[in-house]
XYZ file of C-alpha atoms in Angstrom:
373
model
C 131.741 107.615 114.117
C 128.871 108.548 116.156
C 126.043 110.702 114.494
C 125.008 113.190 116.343
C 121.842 115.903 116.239
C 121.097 118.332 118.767
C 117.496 118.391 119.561
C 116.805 121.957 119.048
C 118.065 121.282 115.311
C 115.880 123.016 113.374
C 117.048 122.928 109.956
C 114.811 121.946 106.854
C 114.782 118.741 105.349
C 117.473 118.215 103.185
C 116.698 116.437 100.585
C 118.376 112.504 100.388
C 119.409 113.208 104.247
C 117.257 109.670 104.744
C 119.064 108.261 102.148
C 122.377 108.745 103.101
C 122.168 107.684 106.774
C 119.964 104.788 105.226
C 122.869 103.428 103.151
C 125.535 103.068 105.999
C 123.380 99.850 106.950
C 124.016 98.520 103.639
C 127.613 99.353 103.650
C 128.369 98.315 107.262
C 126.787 94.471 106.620
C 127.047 93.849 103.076
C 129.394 96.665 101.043
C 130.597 94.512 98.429
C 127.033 93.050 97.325
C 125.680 96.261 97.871
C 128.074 97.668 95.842
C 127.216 95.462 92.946
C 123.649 95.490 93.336
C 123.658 99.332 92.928
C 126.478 98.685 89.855
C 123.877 96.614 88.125
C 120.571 98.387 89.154
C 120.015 99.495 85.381
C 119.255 96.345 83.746
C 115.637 94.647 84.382
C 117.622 91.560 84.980
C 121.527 90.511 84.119
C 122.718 87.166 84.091
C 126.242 86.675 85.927
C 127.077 83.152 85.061
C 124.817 81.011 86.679
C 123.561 84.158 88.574
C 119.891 86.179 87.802
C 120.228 89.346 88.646
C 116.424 90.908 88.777
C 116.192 94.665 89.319
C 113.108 95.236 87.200
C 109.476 95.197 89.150
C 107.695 93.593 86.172
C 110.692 90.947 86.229
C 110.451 90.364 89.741
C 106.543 89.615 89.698
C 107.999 87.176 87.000
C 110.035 85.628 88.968
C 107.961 85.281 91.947
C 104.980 84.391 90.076
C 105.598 82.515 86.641
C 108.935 80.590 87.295
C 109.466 77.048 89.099
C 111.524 77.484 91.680
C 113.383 75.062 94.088
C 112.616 75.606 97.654
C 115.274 73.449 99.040
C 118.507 74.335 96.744
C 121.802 75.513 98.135
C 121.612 79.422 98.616
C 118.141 79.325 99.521
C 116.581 79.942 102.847
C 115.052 76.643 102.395
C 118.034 74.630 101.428
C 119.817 75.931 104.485
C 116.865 75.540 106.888
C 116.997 71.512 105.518
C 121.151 71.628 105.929
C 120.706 73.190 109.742
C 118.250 69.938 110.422
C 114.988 72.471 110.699
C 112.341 70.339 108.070
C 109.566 71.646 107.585
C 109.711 75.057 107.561
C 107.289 77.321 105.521
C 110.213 78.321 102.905
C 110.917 74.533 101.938
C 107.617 73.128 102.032
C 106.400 72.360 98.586
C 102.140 71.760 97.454
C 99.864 71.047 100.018
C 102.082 71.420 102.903
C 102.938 74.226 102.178
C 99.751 76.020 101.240
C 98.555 74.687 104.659
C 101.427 76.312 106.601
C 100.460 79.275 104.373
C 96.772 79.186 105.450
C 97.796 78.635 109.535
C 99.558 81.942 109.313
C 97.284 83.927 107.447
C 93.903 83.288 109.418
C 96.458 84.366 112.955
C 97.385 87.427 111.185
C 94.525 88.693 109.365
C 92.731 91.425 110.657
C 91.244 89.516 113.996
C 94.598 88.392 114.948
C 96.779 91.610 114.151
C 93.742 93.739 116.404
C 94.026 90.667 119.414
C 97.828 91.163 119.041
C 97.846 95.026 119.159
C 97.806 95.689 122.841
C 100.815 93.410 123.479
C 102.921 95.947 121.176
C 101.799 99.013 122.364
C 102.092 98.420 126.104
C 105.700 98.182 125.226
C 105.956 101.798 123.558
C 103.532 103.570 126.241
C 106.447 101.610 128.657
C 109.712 101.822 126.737
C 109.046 105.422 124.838
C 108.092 107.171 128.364
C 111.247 108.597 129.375
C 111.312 110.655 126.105
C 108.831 112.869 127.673
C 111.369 113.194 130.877
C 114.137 114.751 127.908
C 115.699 111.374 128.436
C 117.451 109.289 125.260
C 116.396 105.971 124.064
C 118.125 103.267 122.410
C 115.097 102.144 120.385
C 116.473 99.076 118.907
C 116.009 97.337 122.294
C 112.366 98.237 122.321
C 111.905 96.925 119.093
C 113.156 93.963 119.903
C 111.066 93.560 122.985
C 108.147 95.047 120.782
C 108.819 92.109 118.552
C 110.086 89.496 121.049
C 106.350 89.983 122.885
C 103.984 90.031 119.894
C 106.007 86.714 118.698
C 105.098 85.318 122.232
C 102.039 86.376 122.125
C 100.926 84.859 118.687
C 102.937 81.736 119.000
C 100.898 81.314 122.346
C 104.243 80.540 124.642
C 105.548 82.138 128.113
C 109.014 83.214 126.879
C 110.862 86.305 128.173
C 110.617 88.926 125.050
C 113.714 89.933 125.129
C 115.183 86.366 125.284
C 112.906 85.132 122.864
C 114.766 88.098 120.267
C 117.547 87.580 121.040
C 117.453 83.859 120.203
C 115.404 84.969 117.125
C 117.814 86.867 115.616
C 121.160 84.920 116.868
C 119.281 82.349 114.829
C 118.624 83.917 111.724
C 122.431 86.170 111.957
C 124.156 82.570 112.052
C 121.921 80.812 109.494
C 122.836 84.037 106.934
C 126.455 83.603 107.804
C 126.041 80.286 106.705
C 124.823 81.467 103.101
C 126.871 83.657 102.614
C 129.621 82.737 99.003
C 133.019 81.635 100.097
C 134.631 79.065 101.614
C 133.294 77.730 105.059
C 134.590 78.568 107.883
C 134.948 76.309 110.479
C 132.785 76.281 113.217
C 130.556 78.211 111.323
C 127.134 75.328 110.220
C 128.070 74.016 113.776
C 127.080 77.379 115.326
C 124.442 77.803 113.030
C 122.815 74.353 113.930
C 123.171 75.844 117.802
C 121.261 78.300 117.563
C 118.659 77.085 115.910
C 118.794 74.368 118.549
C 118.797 76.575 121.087
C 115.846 78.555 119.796
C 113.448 75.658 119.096
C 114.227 74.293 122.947
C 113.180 78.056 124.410
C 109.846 77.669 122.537
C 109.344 74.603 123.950
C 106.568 73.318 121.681
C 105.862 69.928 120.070
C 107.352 68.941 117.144
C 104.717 69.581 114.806
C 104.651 72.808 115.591
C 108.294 73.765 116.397
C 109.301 74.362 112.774
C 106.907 76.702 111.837
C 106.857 78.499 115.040
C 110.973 78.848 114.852
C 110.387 79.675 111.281
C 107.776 82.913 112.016
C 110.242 83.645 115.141
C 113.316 84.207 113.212
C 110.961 85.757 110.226
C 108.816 88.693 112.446
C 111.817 89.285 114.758
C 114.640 90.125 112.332
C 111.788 91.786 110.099
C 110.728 94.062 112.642
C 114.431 95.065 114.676
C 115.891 95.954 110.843
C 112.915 97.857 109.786
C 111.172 100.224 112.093
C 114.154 101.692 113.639
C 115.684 102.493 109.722
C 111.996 103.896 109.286
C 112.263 106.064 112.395
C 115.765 107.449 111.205
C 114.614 107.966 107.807
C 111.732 110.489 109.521
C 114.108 111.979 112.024
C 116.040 112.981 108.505
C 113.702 114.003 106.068
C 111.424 115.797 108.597
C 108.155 113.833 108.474
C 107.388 113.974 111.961
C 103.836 116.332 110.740
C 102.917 113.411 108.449
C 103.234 111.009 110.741
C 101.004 112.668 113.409
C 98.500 112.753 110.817
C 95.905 109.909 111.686
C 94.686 110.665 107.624
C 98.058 110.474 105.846
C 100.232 107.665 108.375
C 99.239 104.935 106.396
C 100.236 106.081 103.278
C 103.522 107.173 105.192
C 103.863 103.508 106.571
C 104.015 102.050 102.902
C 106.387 104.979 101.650
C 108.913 103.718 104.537
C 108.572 100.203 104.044
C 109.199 100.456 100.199
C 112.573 102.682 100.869
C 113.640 100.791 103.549
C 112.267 97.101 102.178
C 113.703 94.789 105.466
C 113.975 91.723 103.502
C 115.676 93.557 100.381
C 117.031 90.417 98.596
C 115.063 87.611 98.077
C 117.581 84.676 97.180
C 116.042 82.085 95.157
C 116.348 78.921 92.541
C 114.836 78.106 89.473
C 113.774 74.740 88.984
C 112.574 75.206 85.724
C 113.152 77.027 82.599
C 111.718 80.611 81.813
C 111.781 84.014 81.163
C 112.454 87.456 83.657
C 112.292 90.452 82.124
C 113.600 89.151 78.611
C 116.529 87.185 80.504
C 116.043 83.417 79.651
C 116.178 81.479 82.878
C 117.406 77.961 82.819
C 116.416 75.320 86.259
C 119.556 75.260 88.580
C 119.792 78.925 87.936
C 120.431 80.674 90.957
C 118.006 84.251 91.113
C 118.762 87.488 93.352
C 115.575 89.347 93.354
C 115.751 92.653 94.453
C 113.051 94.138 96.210
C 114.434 97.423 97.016
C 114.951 98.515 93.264
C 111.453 96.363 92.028
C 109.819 98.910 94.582
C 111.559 101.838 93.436
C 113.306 102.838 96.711
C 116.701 103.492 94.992
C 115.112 105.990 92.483
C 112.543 107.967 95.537
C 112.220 108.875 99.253
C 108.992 108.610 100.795
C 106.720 110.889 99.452
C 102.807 111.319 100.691
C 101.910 113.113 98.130
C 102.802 111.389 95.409
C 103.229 108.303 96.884
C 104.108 104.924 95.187
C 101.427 102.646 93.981
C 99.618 100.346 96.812
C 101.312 97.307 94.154
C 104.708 98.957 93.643
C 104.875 99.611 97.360
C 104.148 96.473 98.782
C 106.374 94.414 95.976
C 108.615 94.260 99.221
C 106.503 91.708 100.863
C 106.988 89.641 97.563
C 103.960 88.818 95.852
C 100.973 86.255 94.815
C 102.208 82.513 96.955
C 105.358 84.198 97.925
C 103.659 87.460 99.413
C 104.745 87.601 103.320
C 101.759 86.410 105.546
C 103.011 89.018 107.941
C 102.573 92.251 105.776
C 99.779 93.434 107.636
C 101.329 92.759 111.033
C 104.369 94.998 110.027
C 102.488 98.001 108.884
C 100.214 98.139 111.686
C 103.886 97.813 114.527
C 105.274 100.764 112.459
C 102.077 103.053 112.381
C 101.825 102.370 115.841
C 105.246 102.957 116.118
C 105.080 106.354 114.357
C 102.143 107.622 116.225
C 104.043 106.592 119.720
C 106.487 108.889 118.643
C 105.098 112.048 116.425
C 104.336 113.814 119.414
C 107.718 113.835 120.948
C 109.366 114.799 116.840
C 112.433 112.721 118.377
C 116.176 113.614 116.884
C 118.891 111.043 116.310
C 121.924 111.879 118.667
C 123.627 108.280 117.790
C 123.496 105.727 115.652
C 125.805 102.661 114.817
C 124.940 100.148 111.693
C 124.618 96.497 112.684
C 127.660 94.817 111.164
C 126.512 91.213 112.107
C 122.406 91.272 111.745
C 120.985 89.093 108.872
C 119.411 92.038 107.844
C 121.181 95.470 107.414
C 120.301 97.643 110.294
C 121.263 99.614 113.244
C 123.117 98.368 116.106
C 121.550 101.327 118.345
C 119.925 103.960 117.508
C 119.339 106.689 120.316
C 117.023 109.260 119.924
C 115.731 112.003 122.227
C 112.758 114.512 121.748
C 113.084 117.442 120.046
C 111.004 120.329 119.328
């Protein structure tokens, strides 16, 4: 059913209004995990058979930082990245290799390369947010995408339509999750999933060497960046933070408050490949771990709050942490402050929204908004 808000609205915050939208994305793409994520939450960490469960922050560091783990095991993002014939991809590179791939990212998105990179994105809101000012709605999923389609582009160093290049991006990564997903396979379905990957590798158009990794931060900043800053834009639409997010001094700490409630990548699936210990649950290698980032930050227990915000190393647990932090955590905070400061002075309303029932990551399908006052 369409949500709708008239743009005079002007009713207080209500508190949990963020929430509630928030958790239709989770229900629309993945109820029944969801369901038993949120069942489990109050354990640190709860073995189901061979299964991990890891709620627990301190358990999560654990996990990231203390146990073994197999890069290239069914479940994984590696292991299916090696079954869809894509070697040599960041997630299932192991030593050197992949500190190297590690290092290549992180000198292009450090502080130099995010400021080069900056006026790519923000062309695209002065272009794309515009007719706001006109009283006109906008769908700003699209203009994520393109916002994230062009910085891609931009950093990979290739000529590829934005839009296309998202697209491809996240057909990619919504087939490869399909093919993760427990249960029987369906046919068709690795066949589609090796397409598409295919078919995104040939649009880049780069030399082998370099058309893993470049695939691999494609499918990784696209689907990032299209599931996150339009649930962050929602979640201020609903809880009224339009005055904080004006605020040059207080944004930042906004930014982090919305990416630890919203957490875009909020399950990390991975495998032990050695024994251990998370959060007083013995770990055994072959053991199959479900971190989740969204309860290790805390988002399930607070909204985002600027004045009593979360700590910096709570916050940012959803970018994982120590090897396994994301080389494109900077990157994402500086797209949504920009974002956020696009759009304070119009204090845009929500007058529809749909949840994303085929994305890899839960997220909205559309999600129109329109000033207000």
């Amino acid at each position: 059913m369409a949500d709708r808000t008239a743009p005079t609205d002007q009713r207080p915050s209500a508190p949990g209004r963020g929430r509630r939208r928030d958790r239709r994305v989770y229900l629309r793409r993945y109820p029944v995990l969801f369901t038993l994520l949120a069942a489990t939450r109050r354990w640190p960490a709860l073995r189901l058979g061979r299964t991990v469960l890891v709620h627990d922050p301190d358990g999560y560091l654990e996990a990231l930082t203390r146990i073994p783990l197999d890069r290239l095991a069914t479940g994984t993002v590696g292991g299916t990245a090696r079954r869809l014939g894509t070697d040599g991809l960041l997630f299932d590179q192991e030593g050197a290799g992949h500190r190297q791939a590690r290092r290549s990212l992180t000198d292009g998105l450090g502080p130099a390369g995010v400021a080069e990179l900056r006026p790519v994105w923000t062309a695209v809101l002065r272009r794309r947010l515009a007719p706001l000012g006109d009283g006109a709605a906008v769908d700003l999923v699209p203009v994520v995408a393109e916002l994230a389609g062009a910085t891609t582009a931009a950093l990979l160093g290739v000529d590829v339509d934005p839009v296309i290049l998202a697209d491809a991006a996240r057909h990619a990564a919504a087939t490869a999750a399909a093919e993760q997903l427990p249960g029987p396979r369906l046919p068709g379905r690795a066949r589609a999933a090796r397409r598409a990957v295919t078919d995104l590798a040939d649009l880049l158009g780069l030399p082998p060497e370099r058309a893993a990794l470049a695939g691999m931060l494609a499918v990784a900043a696209v689907n990032t960046t299209v599931a996150g800053i339009p649930r962050a834009v929602a979640w201020c639409v609903d809880d009224r933070l339009w005055d904080r997010a004006a605020d040059a001094d207080i944004r930042d700490i906004l930014v982090d408050e919305l990416l630890r409630v919203t957490a875009p990548s909020p399950l990390l699936p991975r495998v032990a490949a050695g024994p251990g210990t998370v959060a007083g649950c013995p770990v055994r290698a072959g053991d199959r771990l479900l971190l989740v980032a969204r309860h290790a930050a805390g988002a399930h227990r607070s909204g985002p709050d600027c004045a009593a915000p979360a700590p910096t190393r709570t916050a940012r647990l959803v970018f994982g942490a120590g090897a396994h932090s994301c080389p494109g955590a900077r990157l994402a905070r500086a797209q949504l402050a920009d974002t956020l400061a696009a759009l304070a002075p119009y204090w845009p309303v929500v007058v529809r929204a749909r949840a994303d029932g085929r994305a890899a990551l839960p997220g909205w399908a559309r999600l129109v908004i329109r000033a207000g006052t």
